[in-house]
Amino acid sequence: MTKANLFIVSDSVGETAQKVISAALAQFPNVSDTDIKRYPFIDNKDDLTQILADALKEKAIVVATLVNKELVATLTDFSRRTGLDYVDYMSPLIDLVQSKTGEIPKEEPGALHKLNEEYFNRVSAIEFAIKYDDGKDPRGFAQSDFVVLGISRTSKTPLSMYLANKSYKVSNLPLIPEVPLPKELYDVPAEKLIGLTADPERILRIRKSRLHSLGLNDSSQYANLDRICEEVDYAEKIFKELGAKIVKVDDRAVEESAAIIEGLKANY
């Protein structure tokens, strides 16, 4: 088994580096043994030098998201002298932007996470998604950037919350053949309607897993393939009737589905 040791060093929270590392390690399925240590809010050369020395001792890769030039210089100099392996995710791009624009960077750690208008818009969107989740109040459809439709276990709520984290106001509605659609749905412009669908066999597996996790028997209609096929057919009929854009979620991460939906928005 191959092991990967990584040190995340940041003068902020280190979240950016964590996301990039996760994406990179996903390309190495055989590297299942990883030791990732995060060192956030590093603001002086002495602390940074000690962390780098520990990384060298442990033969770790240092992943840095530092914006302070003195700290970046310390990292670069230490690595040049010792042969420490490191990746600097911030400095090259900052330098390129500076050279192209002529603007001087603020070198302000955590600038991305400041409580600005974008932050409050995101919080508002998350609150909106919670309030109008699962068809709780159809009156929210009129205020939504997207209304997500689909039968049970097509990832309506996770997708709504992910889009909310990107400041979109999203409501969602479960489609059940025996339950009439709310009249408010027919007033939503078709380009804002997103229909989620998946292969019935996949939905069956997810529903059975859900029932097992709750300690319930999977012999109910909820986990019956014929019933699921009926639900899928009903949902796709509704999508066609309303003119909803259809997104297949089979083996697709929430992030991928969200990217497709954002692409649809860009076209209207």
XYZ file of C-alpha atoms in Angstrom:
268
model
C 0.000 0.000 0.000
C 1.355 3.422 -1.002
C 1.197 6.201 1.556
C 1.002 9.951 0.922
C 1.993 12.473 3.580
C 0.855 16.037 3.008
C 1.139 19.238 5.036
C -1.326 22.041 4.291
C 0.172 25.400 5.221
C -1.934 28.544 4.994
C -2.153 32.035 6.429
C -5.934 31.542 6.309
C -7.989 28.380 6.962
C -6.387 26.162 4.298
C -9.734 25.196 2.763
C -8.593 25.928 -0.797
C -5.639 23.564 -0.526
C -7.814 20.869 1.066
C -10.204 20.928 -1.900
C -7.413 20.729 -4.466
C -5.739 17.868 -2.583
C -9.010 15.937 -2.472
C -9.445 16.407 -6.220
C -5.866 15.317 -6.907
C -5.965 12.246 -4.665
C -9.171 11.106 -6.377
C -6.935 10.354 -9.373
C -4.953 7.817 -7.310
C -7.381 5.113 -6.136
C -4.522 2.910 -4.938
C -3.249 5.584 -2.557
C -5.682 4.809 0.230
C -3.343 5.576 3.123
C -2.998 9.342 3.459
C -1.866 11.505 6.346
C -2.940 15.106 5.826
C -2.006 17.678 8.454
C -3.413 21.192 8.247
C -1.636 24.230 9.676
C -3.933 27.263 9.347
C -3.395 30.929 10.261
C 0.390 30.843 9.955
C 1.522 34.464 10.257
C 5.227 34.408 11.123
C 8.450 32.970 9.713
C 9.471 31.087 12.872
C 6.276 29.002 13.001
C 6.452 28.363 9.262
C 10.091 27.252 9.431
C 9.324 24.758 12.227
C 6.430 23.292 10.228
C 8.612 22.980 7.142
C 11.305 21.227 9.181
C 8.715 18.732 10.454
C 7.507 18.161 6.894
C 11.060 17.490 5.743
C 11.560 14.993 8.585
C 8.345 13.165 7.651
C 9.121 13.303 3.900
C 5.822 15.073 3.336
C 4.647 17.216 0.447
C 3.871 20.759 1.531
C 0.816 22.306 -0.103
C 0.839 26.051 0.509
C -1.787 28.762 0.091
C 0.155 31.735 1.414
C -0.438 35.302 0.254
C 2.206 37.044 2.381
C 5.330 37.485 0.236
C 7.723 37.148 3.177
C 6.233 33.796 4.109
C 6.318 32.657 0.488
C 9.991 33.677 0.334
C 10.677 31.669 3.511
C 9.017 28.601 1.997
C 10.883 28.970 -1.303
C 14.263 29.498 0.383
C 13.795 26.564 2.793
C 12.802 24.238 -0.042
C 15.725 25.324 -2.208
C 18.184 24.648 0.612
C 16.743 21.329 1.811
C 15.050 19.763 -1.202
C 11.622 19.842 0.461
C 8.836 19.031 -1.996
C 6.181 21.736 -2.089
C 3.414 23.207 -4.213
C 2.501 26.896 -3.985
C -1.054 27.368 -5.237
C -1.366 31.124 -4.720
C 1.821 32.988 -5.694
C 2.099 32.059 -9.404
C -1.483 33.116 -10.149
C -1.239 36.258 -8.012
C 1.976 37.213 -9.840
C 0.348 36.649 -13.239
C -2.703 38.740 -12.338
C -0.418 41.492 -11.044
C 1.695 41.489 -14.221
C -1.387 41.600 -16.459
C -3.313 44.252 -14.528
C -0.611 46.304 -12.881
C -2.571 46.125 -9.627
C -0.806 45.444 -6.326
C -2.240 42.491 -4.332
C -3.505 43.201 -0.800
C -1.702 40.171 0.682
C -4.697 39.829 2.980
C -5.200 36.286 4.352
C -8.762 35.007 4.242
C -9.992 37.732 1.884
C -12.220 35.164 0.186
C -14.099 34.559 3.451
C -14.753 38.156 4.446
C -18.308 39.046 5.461
C -19.155 40.874 2.259
C -22.312 41.111 0.187
C -21.556 37.796 -1.506
C -21.369 36.080 1.885
C -24.743 37.394 2.994
C -26.291 36.461 -0.362
C -25.057 32.917 0.148
C -26.467 32.732 3.671
C -29.791 34.066 2.410
C -29.855 31.468 -0.362
C -29.149 28.642 2.097
C -31.953 29.816 4.367
C -34.219 29.982 1.314
C -33.338 26.404 0.287
C -34.130 25.122 3.778
C -37.419 27.012 3.954
C -38.631 25.789 0.570
C -37.173 22.278 0.652
C -39.339 19.288 -0.255
C -42.305 21.368 -1.420
C -42.941 22.823 2.058
C -44.339 26.067 0.660
C -45.091 26.361 -3.088
C -45.192 30.151 -2.740
C -41.405 30.038 -2.845
C -41.429 28.932 -6.482
C -42.013 32.490 -7.697
C -38.870 33.745 -5.942
C -36.636 30.860 -7.006
C -33.737 30.968 -9.433
C -34.394 27.261 -9.957
C -37.211 24.906 -9.018
C -35.883 21.343 -8.855
C -38.352 18.534 -9.534
C -37.932 14.790 -9.172
C -39.087 11.628 -7.501
C -37.681 10.463 -4.178
C -33.920 9.746 -4.102
C -32.908 11.800 -7.143
C -30.733 14.133 -4.999
C -33.104 17.107 -5.005
C -32.126 18.405 -1.561
C -28.319 17.916 -1.850
C -28.377 19.633 -5.231
C -30.528 22.488 -3.884
C -28.141 23.039 -0.977
C -25.070 22.909 -3.222
C -26.551 25.532 -5.541
C -27.553 27.590 -2.495
C -23.908 27.619 -1.454
C -23.283 29.321 -4.782
C -25.925 31.948 -3.904
C -28.767 30.580 -6.045
C -32.240 30.572 -4.511
C -33.510 27.044 -5.057
C -36.741 25.334 -4.068
C -37.580 21.712 -4.801
C -40.665 19.555 -5.107
C -41.017 15.763 -4.854
C -43.120 14.274 -7.639
C -45.607 11.634 -6.478
C -48.184 10.285 -8.950
C -51.010 10.377 -6.393
C -50.322 13.952 -5.247
C -51.616 16.818 -7.426
C -49.089 19.417 -8.485
C -49.403 22.802 -6.735
C -50.962 25.446 -8.968
C -47.982 27.768 -8.337
C -45.767 25.435 -10.349
C -47.537 26.333 -13.584
C -46.566 29.993 -13.176
C -42.814 29.256 -13.082
C -40.990 30.041 -16.349
C -39.912 26.801 -18.039
C -36.228 27.812 -18.081
C -36.210 27.812 -14.259
C -37.612 24.287 -13.984
C -35.076 21.491 -13.548
C -36.221 17.877 -13.770
C -33.990 15.239 -12.189
C -34.234 11.676 -13.433
C -32.260 8.454 -13.131
C -32.356 4.821 -14.122
C -34.989 2.977 -12.041
C -32.484 0.296 -11.044
C -30.206 2.958 -9.572
C -33.070 4.552 -7.648
C -34.045 1.106 -6.365
C -30.542 0.521 -4.973
C -30.508 3.904 -3.264
C -33.957 3.436 -1.748
C -33.104 -0.020 -0.414
C -29.919 1.354 1.106
C -31.894 4.187 2.688
C -34.435 1.785 4.207
C -31.680 -0.465 5.557
C -29.950 2.527 7.162
C -33.210 3.265 8.969
C -33.600 -0.355 10.063
C -36.688 -0.814 7.878
C -37.768 -3.648 5.615
C -37.181 -3.071 1.906
C -40.243 -5.013 0.751
C -42.482 -1.921 0.659
C -43.771 -0.236 -2.498
C -41.126 2.450 -1.924
C -38.468 -0.076 -2.953
C -40.492 -1.873 -5.618
C -39.013 -1.685 -9.116
C -42.366 -1.615 -10.931
C -43.532 1.234 -8.708
C -40.288 3.141 -9.321
C -40.657 2.714 -13.089
C -44.170 4.129 -12.778
C -42.834 7.126 -10.825
C -40.050 7.774 -13.349
C -42.520 7.663 -16.248
C -44.834 10.040 -14.400
C -41.993 12.473 -13.637
C -40.771 12.533 -17.221
C -44.329 13.181 -18.402
C -44.518 16.171 -16.043
C -41.124 17.457 -17.236
C -42.342 17.379 -20.814
C -45.652 19.034 -19.923
C -43.923 21.900 -18.077
C -40.995 22.237 -20.479
C -38.484 21.523 -17.704
C -34.831 20.976 -18.516
C -33.965 17.356 -17.741
C -30.766 16.388 -15.922
C -29.872 12.719 -15.547
C -28.169 12.152 -12.207
C -27.001 8.554 -12.771
C -23.456 8.187 -11.376
C -23.065 11.948 -11.475
C -21.753 13.947 -8.532
C -23.868 16.810 -7.210
C -21.157 19.208 -8.377
C -21.466 17.913 -11.940
C -25.254 18.249 -11.959
C -24.913 21.780 -10.573
C -22.443 22.697 -13.317
C -24.918 21.515 -15.961
C -27.689 23.586 -14.381
C -25.481 26.678 -14.216
C -24.704 26.168 -17.889
C -28.423 26.120 -18.646
C -28.873 29.397 -16.737
C -26.073 31.006 -18.732
C -28.072 30.373 -21.900
C -31.162 32.335 -20.855
